[in-house]
CSV table of C-alpha atoms and ligand atoms in Angstrom, one decimal:
chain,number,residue,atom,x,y,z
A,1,UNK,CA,159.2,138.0,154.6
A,2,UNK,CA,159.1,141.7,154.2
A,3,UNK,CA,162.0,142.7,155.9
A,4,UNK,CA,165.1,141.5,154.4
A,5,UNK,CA,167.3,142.8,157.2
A,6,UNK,CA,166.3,140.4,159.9
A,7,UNK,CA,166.9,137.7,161.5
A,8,UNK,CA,165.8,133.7,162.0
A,9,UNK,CA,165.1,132.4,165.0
A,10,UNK,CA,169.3,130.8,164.8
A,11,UNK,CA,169.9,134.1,164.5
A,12,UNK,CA,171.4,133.7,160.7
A,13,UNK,CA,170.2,136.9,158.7
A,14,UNK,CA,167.5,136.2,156.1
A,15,UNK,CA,169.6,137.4,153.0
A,16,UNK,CA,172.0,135.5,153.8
A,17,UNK,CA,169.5,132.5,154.2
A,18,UNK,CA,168.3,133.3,150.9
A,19,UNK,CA,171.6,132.7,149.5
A,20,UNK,CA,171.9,129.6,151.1
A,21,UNK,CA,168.5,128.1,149.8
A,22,UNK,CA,169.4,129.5,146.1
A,23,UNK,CA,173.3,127.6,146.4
A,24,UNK,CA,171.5,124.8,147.6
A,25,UNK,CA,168.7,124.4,144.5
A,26,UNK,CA,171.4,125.3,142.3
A,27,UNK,CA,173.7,122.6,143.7
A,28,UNK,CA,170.8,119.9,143.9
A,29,UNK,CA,168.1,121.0,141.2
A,30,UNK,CA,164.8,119.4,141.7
A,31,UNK,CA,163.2,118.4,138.6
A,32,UNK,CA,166.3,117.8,136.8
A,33,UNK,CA,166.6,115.5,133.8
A,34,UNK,CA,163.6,115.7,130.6
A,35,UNK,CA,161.1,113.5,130.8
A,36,UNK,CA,158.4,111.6,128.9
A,37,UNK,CA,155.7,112.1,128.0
A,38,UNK,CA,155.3,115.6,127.6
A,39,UNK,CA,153.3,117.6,125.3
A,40,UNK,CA,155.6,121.0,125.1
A,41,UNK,CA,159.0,121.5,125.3
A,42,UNK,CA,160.7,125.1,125.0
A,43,UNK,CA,164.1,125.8,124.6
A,44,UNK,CA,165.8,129.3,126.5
A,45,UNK,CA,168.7,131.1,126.3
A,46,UNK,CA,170.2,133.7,127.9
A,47,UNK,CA,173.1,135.5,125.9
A,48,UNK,CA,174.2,137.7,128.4
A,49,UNK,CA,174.8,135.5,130.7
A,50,UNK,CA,175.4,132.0,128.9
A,51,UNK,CA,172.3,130.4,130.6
A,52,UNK,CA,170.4,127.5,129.0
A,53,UNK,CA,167.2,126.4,129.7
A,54,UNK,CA,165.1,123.4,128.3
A,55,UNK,CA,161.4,123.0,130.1
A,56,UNK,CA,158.8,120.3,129.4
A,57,UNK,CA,155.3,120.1,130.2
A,58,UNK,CA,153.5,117.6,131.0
A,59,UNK,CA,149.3,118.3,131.3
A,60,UNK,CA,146.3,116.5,131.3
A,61,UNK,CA,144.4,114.8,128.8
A,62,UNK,CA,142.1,117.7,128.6
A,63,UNK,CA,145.2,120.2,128.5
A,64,UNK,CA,143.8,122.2,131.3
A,65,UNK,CA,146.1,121.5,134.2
A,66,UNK,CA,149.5,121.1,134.2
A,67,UNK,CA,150.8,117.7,135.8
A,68,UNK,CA,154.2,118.2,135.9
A,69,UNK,CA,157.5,119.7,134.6
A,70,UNK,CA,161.0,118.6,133.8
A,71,UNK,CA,163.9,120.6,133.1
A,72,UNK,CA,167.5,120.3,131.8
A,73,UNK,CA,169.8,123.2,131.8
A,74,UNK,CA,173.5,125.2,132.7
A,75,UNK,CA,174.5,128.1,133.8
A,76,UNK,CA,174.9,130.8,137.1
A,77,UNK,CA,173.3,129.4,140.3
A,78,UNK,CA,170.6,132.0,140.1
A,79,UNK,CA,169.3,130.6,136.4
A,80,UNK,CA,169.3,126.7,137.7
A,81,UNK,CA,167.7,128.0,141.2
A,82,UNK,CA,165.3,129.5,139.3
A,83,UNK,CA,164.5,126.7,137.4
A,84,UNK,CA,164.4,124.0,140.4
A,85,UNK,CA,162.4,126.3,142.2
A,86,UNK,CA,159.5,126.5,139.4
A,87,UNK,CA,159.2,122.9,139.7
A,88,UNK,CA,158.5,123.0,143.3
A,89,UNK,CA,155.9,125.3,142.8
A,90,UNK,CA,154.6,124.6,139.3
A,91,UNK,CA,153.3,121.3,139.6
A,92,UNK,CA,149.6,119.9,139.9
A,93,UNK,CA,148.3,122.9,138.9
A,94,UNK,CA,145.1,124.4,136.3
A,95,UNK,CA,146.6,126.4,133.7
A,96,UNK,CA,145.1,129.4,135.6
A,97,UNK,CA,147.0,129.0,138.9
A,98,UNK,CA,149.8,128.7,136.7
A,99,UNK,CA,149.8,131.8,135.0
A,100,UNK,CA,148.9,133.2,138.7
A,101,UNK,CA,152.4,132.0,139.5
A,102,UNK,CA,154.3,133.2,136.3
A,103,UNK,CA,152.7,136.6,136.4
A,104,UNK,CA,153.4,137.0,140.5
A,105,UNK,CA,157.4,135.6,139.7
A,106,UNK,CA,157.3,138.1,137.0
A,107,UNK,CA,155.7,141.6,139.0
A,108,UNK,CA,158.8,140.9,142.4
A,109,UNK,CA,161.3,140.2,139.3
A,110,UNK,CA,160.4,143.9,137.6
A,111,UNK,CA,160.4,145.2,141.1
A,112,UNK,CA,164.0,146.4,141.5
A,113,UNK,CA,164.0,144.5,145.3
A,114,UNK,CA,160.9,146.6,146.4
A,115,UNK,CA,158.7,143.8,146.0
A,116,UNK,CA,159.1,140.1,148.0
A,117,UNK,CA,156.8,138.1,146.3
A,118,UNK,CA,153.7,136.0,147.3
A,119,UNK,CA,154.8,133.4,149.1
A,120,UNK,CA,151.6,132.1,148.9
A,121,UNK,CA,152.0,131.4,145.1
A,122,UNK,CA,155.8,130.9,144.7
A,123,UNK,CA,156.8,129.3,148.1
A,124,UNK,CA,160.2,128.9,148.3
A,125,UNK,CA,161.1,131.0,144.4
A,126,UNK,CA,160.8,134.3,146.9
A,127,UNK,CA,164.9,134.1,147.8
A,128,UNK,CA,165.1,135.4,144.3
A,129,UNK,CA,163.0,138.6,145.2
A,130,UNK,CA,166.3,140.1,146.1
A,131,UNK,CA,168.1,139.3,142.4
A,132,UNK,CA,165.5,141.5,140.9
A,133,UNK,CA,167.6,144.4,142.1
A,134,UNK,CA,170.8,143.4,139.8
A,135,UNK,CA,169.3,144.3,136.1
A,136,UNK,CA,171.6,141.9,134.8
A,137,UNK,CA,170.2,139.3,137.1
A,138,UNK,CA,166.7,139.6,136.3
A,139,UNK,CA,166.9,137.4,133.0
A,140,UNK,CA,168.8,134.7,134.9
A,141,UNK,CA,166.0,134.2,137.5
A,142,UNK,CA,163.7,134.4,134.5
A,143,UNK,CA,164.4,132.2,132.0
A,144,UNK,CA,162.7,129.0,133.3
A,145,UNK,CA,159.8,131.1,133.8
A,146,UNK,CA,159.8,132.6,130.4
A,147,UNK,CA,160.5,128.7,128.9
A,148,UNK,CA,157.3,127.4,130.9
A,149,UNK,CA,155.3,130.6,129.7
A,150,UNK,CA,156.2,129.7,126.1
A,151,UNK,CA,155.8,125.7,126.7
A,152,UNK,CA,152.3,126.5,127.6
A,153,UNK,CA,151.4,128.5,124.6
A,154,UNK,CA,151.9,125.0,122.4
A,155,UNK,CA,151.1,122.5,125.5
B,1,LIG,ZN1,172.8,133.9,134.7
């Protein structure tokens, strides 16, 4: 996905693609709703915008590997994307592949849109690469990211 300007095979441009797949996470979140057990649980907020997140983590017994994550949460479409799409990636993972994921979300969100992201370790959380050009934007798409980073420093 390196050029933004082209087109799918239906001939629908990518950006506008990329729109659609962030209206549709932020119209049907996966991972919605906390659940139990977990062993961390952080709280977000982002002022500017109004956006709340709340993040559990769920790891193993050992602590190494994070099982699974739940979320609850309001505000723009690009914050709740954001957070629906770190539970499609972030799930079943070692703590290492995890903070693979956070730091590679992270790098295409300080980017300013010059950077797409690894698809290979975000999947699907790439659409936001182009929100990383809007400063203001940047701490919507973060904030589920920056709850699961601080989750995991008590998980
Ligand atoms: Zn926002």
């Amino acid at each position: 996905m390196s050029d933004h300007g082209a087109a799918t095979a239906d001939g629908m441009p990518l950006r506008e693609l990329y729109q659609e797949v962030i209206m549709d996470h932020a119209r049907k979140p996966h991972g919605y709703g906390l659940t139990e057990p977990s062993d961390a649980e952080s709280h977000q907020v982002n002022p500017t915008c109004g956006d709340e997140v709340t993040l559990r983590v769920r790891t193993d017994a050992s602590g190494g590997r994070v099982e699974t994550v739940s979320w609850e949460g309001h505000g723009c479409a690009i914050s709740q994307a954001s957070a629906s799409l770190l539970f499609d990636v972030i799930r079943d993972l070692d703590r290492e592949a995890v903070d693979a994921r956070i730091g590679a979300f992270r790098t295409m969100m300080q980017s300013k849109g010059s950077i797409d992201g690894d698809e290979e370790l975000l999947g699907d959380a790439v659409v936001l690469a182009g929100a990383s050009r809007y400063v203001a934007r940047i701490k919507c798409a973060m904030l589920a990211w920056v709850a699961l980073e601080d989750a995991l420093t008590r998980a």
